[in-house]
Short mmCIF file of C-alpha atoms in Angstrom, two decimals:
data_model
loop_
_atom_site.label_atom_id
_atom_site.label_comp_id
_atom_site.label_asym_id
_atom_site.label_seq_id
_atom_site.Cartn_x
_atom_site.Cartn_y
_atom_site.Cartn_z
CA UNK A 121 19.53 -3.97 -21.33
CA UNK A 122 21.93 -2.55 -23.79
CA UNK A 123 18.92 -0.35 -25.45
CA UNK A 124 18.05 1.10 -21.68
CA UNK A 125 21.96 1.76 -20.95
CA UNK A 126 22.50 3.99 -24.42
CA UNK A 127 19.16 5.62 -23.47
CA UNK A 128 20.11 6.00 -20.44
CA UNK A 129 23.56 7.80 -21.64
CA UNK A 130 21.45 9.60 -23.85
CA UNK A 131 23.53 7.80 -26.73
CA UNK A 132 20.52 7.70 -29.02
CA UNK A 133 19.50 11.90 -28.59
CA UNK A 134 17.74 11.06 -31.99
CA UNK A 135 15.57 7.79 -30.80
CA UNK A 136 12.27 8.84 -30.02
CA UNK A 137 11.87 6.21 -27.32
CA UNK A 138 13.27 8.25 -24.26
CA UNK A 139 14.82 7.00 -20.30
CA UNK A 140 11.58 7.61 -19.23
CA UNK A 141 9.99 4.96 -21.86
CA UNK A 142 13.07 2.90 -20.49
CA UNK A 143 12.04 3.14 -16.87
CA UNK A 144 8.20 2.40 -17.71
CA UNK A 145 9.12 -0.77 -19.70
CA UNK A 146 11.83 -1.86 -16.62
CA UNK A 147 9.36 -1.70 -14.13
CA UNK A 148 6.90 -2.91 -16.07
CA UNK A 149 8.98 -6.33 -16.42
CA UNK A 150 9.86 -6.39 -12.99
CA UNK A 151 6.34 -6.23 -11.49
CA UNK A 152 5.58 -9.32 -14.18
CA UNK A 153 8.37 -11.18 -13.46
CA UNK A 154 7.39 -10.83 -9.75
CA UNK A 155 4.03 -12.34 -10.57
CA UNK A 156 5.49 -15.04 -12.10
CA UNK A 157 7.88 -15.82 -9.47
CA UNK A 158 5.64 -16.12 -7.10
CA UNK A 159 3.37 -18.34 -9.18
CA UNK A 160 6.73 -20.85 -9.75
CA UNK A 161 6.96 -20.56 -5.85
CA UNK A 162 2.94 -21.32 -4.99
CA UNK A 163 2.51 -23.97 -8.09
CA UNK A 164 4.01 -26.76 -6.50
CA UNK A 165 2.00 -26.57 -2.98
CA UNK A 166 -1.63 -26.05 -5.51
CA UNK A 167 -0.95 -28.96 -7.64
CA UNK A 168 -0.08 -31.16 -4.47
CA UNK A 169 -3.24 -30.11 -2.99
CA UNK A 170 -5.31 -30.43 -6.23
CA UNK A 171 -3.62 -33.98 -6.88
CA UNK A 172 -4.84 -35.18 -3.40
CA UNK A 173 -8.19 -34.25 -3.50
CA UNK A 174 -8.52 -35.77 -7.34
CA UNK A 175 -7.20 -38.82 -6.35
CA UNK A 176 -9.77 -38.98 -3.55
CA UNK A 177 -12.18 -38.27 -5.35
CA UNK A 178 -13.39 -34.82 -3.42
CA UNK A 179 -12.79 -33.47 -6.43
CA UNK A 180 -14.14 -34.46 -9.71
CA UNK A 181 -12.15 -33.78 -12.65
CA UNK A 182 -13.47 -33.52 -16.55
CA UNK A 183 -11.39 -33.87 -19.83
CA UNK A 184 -12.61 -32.31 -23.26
CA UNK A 185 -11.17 -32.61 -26.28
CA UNK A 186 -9.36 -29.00 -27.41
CA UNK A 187 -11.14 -27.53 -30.14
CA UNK A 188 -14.59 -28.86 -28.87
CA UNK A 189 -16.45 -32.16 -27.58
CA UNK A 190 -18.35 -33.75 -25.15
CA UNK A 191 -16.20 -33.83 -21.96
CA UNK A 192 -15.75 -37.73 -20.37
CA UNK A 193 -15.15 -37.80 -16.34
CA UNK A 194 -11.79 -38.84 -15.26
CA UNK A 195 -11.35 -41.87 -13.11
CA UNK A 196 -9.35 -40.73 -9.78
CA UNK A 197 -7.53 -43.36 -10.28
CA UNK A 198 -5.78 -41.30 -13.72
CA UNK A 199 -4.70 -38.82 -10.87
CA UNK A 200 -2.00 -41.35 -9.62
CA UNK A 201 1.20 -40.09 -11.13
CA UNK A 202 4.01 -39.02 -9.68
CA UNK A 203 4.62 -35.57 -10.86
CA UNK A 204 1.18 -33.29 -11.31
CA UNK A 205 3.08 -30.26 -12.32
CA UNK A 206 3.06 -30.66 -15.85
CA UNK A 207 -0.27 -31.97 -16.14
CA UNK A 208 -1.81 -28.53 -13.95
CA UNK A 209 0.41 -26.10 -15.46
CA UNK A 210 -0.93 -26.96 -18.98
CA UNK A 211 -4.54 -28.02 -18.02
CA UNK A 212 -4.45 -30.30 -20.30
CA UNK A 213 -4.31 -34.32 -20.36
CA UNK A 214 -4.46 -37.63 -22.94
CA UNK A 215 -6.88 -39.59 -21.92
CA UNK A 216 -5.97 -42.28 -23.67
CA UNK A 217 -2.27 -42.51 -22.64
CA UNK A 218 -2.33 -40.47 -19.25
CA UNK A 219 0.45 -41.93 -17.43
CA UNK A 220 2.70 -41.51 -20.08
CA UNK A 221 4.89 -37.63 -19.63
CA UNK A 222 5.79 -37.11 -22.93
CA UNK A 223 2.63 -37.86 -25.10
CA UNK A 224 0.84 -35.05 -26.20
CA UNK A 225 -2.29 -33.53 -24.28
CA UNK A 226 -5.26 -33.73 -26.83
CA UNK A 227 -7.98 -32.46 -23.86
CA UNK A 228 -8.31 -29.70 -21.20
CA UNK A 229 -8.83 -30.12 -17.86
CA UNK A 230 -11.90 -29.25 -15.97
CA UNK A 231 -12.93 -29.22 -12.63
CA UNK A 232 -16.43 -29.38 -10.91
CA UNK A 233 -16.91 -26.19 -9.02
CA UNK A 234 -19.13 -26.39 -6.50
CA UNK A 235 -16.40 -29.29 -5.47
CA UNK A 236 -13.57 -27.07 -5.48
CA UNK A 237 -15.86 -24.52 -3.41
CA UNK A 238 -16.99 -26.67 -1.38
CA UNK A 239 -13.02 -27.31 -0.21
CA UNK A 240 -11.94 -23.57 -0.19
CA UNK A 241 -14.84 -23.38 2.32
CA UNK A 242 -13.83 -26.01 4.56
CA UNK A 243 -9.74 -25.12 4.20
CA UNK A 244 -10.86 -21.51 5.36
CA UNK A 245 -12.55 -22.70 8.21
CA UNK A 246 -9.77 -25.36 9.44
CA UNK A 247 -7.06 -22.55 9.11
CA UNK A 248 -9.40 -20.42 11.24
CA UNK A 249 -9.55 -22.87 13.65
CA UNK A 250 -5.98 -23.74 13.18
CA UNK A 251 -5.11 -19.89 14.51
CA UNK A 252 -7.92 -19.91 17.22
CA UNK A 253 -6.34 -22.74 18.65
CA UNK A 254 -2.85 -21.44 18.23
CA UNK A 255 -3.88 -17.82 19.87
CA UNK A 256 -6.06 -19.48 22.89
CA UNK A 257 -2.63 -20.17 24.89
CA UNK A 258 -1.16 -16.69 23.95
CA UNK A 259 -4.52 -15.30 25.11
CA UNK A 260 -4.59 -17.18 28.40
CA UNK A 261 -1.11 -16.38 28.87
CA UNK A 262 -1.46 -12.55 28.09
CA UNK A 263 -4.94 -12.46 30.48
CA UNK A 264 -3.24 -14.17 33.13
CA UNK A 265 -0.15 -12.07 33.30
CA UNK A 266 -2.82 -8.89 33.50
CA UNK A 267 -4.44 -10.14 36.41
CA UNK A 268 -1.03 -10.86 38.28
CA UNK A 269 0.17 -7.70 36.96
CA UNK A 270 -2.83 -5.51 38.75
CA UNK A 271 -2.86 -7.81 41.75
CA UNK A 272 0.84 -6.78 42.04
CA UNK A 273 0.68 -3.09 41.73
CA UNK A 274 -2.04 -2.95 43.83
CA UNK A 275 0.40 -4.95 46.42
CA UNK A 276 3.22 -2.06 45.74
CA UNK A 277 0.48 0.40 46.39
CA UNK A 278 -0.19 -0.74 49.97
CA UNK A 279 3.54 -1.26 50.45
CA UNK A 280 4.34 2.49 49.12
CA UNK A 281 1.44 4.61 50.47
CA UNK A 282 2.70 7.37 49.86
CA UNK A 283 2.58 8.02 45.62
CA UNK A 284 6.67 8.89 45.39
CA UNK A 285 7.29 6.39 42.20
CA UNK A 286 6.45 6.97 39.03
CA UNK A 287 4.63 4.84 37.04
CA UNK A 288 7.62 4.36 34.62
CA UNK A 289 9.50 2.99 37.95
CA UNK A 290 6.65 0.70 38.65
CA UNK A 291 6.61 -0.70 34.60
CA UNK A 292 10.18 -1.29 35.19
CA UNK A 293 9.62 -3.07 38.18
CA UNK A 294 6.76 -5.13 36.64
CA UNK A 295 9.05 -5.88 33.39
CA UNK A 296 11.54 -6.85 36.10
CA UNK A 297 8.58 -8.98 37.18
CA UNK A 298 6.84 -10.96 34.31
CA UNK A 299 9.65 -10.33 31.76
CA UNK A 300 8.74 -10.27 27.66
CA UNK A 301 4.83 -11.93 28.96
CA UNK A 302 4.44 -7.96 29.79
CA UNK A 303 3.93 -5.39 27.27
CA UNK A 304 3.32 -1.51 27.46
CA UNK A 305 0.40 -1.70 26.37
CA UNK A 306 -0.29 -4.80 28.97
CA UNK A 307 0.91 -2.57 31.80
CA UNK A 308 -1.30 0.10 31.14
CA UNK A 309 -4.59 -1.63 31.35
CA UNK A 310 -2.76 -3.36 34.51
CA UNK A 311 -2.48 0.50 35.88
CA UNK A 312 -6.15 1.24 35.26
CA UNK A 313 -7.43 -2.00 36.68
CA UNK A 314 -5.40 -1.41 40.18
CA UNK A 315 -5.62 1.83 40.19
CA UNK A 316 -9.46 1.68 40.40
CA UNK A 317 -9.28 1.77 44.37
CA UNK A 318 -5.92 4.21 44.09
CA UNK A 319 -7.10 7.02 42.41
CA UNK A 320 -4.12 9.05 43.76
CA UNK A 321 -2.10 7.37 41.58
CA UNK A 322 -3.97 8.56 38.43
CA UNK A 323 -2.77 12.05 39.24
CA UNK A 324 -0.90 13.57 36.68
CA UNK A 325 2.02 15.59 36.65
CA UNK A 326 6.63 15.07 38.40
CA UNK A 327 6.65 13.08 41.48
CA UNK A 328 9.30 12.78 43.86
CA UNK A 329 11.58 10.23 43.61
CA UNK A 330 11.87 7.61 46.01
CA UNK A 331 15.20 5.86 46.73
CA UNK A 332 12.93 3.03 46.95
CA UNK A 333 11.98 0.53 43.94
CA UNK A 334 9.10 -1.93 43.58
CA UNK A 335 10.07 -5.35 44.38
#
């Protein structure tokens, strides 16, 4: 920091590194330090999820000694600790005393992929259902408030033959109406779908004002 400030100041005219070396290196740092803040964030919820499915055996879990070896399964039952964080942050493990937090790891940690695949695939496809589900009220809701929407304005039509209010008077009215369930953009495919048998209204172009208002 002091370095970038005196460059910055131009209090070192003779250092070849410049502001503009300054700048590159600061942003540099801060898109890092981003990454790895949002790795400390995520690292928790991963080795939660990687501890449960270990312990259950949906996914199978290899050590090998560092520096070479055969690799030896691990038991799922060597997943039940209480803190996996240290454990998945290094990769690494002691087979021999693997319940113990301060011994030191003499093997990575592998992991059978078609295992871990095999869950990615079904998490994406429970999350997908997950928002289906969530959206099929909101959808309902929206599709409904359409219909009553059209079956409205058509209503006003009949009641106000003659095509003195505006179609901003009439979204008023309908926002009067179904409140935040109607959108713009809701209204307007409302408009075309009751103004199929009013083509009148589809007229461009000032209107005369009415003293009257939809209900």
């Amino acid at each position: 920091m002091a370095a970038e400030l005196r460059a910055h100041l131009k209090k070192d005219l003779d250092d070849p590194v410049t502001p503009d070396h300054w700048d590159t290196v600061w942003w540099e740092f801060y898109s890092i330090n981003g990454e790895l803040e949002g790795a400390e964030r995520y690292l928790p919820l991963v080795t939660g999820q990687f501890v449960l499915l270990a312990q259950t055996g949906r996914l199978q879990t290899f050590a090998r000694p560092k520096g070479g070896g055969g690799s030896v399964t691990l038991d799922p039952a060597l997943w039940e600790i209480d803190s996996g964080l240290p454990r998945i942050a290094t990769c690494s493990i002691n087979p021999d005393t693997p319940f113990d937090p301060g011994t030191q790891a003499t093997h990575w940690i592998f992991i059978d992929t078609a295992d871990l695949d095999r869950e990615m695939r079904e998490y994406d496809e429970e999350q997908a259902r997950l928002i289906q589900e969530a959206e099929k009220p909101l959808n309902t809701l929206v599709e409904g408030t359409l219909n009553d929407c059209a079956a409205w304005l058509m209503v006003q039509f009949e009641d106000f033959a003659c095509p003195m209010i505006t179609r901003e008077e009439f979204f008023e009215g309908a926002k009067r109406r179904f409140g935040g369930a109607l959108s713009r953009r809701g209204f307007a495919d409302a408009w075309r779908a009751a103004t199929i048998d009013y083509p009148e209204r589809r007229k461009p172009g000032p209107r005369q004002k009415s003293a009257n208002s939809p209900r």
